[in-house]
CSV table of C-alpha atoms in Angstrom, one decimal:
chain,number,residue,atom,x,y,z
A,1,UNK,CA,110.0,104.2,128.9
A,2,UNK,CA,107.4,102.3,130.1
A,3,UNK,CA,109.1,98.8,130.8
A,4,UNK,CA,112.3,99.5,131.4
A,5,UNK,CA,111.0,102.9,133.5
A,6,UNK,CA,113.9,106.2,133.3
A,7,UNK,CA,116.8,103.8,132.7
A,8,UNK,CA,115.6,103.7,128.7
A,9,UNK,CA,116.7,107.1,128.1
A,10,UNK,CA,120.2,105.7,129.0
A,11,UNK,CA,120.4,102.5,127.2
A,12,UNK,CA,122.0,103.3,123.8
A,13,UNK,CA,122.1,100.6,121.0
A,14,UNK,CA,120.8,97.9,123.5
A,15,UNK,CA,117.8,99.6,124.6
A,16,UNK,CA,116.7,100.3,120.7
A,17,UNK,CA,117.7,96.8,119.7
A,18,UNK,CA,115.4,96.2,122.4
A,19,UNK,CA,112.4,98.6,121.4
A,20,UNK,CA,112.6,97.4,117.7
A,21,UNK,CA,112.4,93.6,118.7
A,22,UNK,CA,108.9,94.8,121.1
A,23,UNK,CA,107.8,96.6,118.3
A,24,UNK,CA,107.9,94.3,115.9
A,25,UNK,CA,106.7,91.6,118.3
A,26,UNK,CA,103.1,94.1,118.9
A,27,UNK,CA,103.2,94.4,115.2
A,28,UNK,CA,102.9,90.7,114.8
A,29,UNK,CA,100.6,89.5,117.2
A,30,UNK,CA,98.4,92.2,116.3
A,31,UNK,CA,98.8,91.1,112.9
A,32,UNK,CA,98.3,87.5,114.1
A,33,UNK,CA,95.2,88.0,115.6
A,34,UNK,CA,93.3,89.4,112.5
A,35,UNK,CA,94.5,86.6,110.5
A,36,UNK,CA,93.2,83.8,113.1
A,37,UNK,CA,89.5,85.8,113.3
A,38,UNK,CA,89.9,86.5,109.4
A,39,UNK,CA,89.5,82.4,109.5
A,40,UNK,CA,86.9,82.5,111.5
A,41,UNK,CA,84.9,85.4,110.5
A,42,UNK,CA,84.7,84.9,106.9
A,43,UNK,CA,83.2,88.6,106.4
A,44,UNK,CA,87.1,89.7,107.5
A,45,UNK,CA,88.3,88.4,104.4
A,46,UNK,CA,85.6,89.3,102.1
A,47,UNK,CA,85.0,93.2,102.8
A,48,UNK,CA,89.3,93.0,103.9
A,49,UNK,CA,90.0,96.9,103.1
A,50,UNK,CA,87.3,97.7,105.8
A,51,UNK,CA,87.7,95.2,108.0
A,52,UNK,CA,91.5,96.1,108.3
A,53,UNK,CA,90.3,99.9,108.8
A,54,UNK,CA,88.2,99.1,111.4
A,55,UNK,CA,90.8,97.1,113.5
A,56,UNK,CA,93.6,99.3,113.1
A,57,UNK,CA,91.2,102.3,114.5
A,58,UNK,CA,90.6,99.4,117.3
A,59,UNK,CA,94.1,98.8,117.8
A,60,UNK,CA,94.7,102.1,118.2
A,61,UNK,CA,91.7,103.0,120.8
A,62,UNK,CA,93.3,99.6,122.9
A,63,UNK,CA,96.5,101.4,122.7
A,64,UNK,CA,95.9,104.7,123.3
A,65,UNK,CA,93.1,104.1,125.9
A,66,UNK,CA,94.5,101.2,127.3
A,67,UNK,CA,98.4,100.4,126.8
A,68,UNK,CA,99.6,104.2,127.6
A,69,UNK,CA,98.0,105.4,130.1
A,70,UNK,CA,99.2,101.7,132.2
A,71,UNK,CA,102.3,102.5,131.0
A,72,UNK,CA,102.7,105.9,131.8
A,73,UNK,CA,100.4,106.3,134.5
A,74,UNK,CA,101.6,110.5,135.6
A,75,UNK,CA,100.1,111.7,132.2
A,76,UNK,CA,96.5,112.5,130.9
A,77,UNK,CA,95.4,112.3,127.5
A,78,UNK,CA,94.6,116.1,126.1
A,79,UNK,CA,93.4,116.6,122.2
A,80,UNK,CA,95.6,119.7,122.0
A,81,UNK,CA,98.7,118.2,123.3
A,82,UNK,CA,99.4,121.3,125.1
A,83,UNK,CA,101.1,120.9,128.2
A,84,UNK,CA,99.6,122.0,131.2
A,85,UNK,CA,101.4,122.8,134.5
């Protein structure tokens, strides 16, 4: 919902086409990103299995922290997920 607003709960086969081809896109550029410091920072590719730990945990911090809460701004982040009125 966040870039095509309350329209994407009406959008049918176009607007999932549309959030799997996003998806996907995140996905690679996130993966992309790893692999260009992985040839920089050669300790990426030598302790990998951490490494790749640590920067999905940071991917999901920037996401979580970051990415929702621009994208839906009316919510707050709760660690019970109950909702509140």
């Amino acid at each position: 919902m966040g870039l095509l607003g309350q329209q994407a709960l009406e959008g049918g086969l176009a607007t999932a086409g549309l959030g799997l081809a996003i998806h996907f896109s995140i996905a690679f550029a996130a993966a992309s990103v790893f692999y260009m410091a992985s040839r920089r920072f050669t300790f990426l590719t030598q302790h990998a299995v951490s490494s790749g730990l640590l920067y999905g945990v940071a991917g999901y911090g920037f996401m979580y922290w970051i990415v929702v809460p621009l994208a839906f701004v009316n919510t707050r982040h709760s660690v019970s997920r109950d909702v509140r009125p």
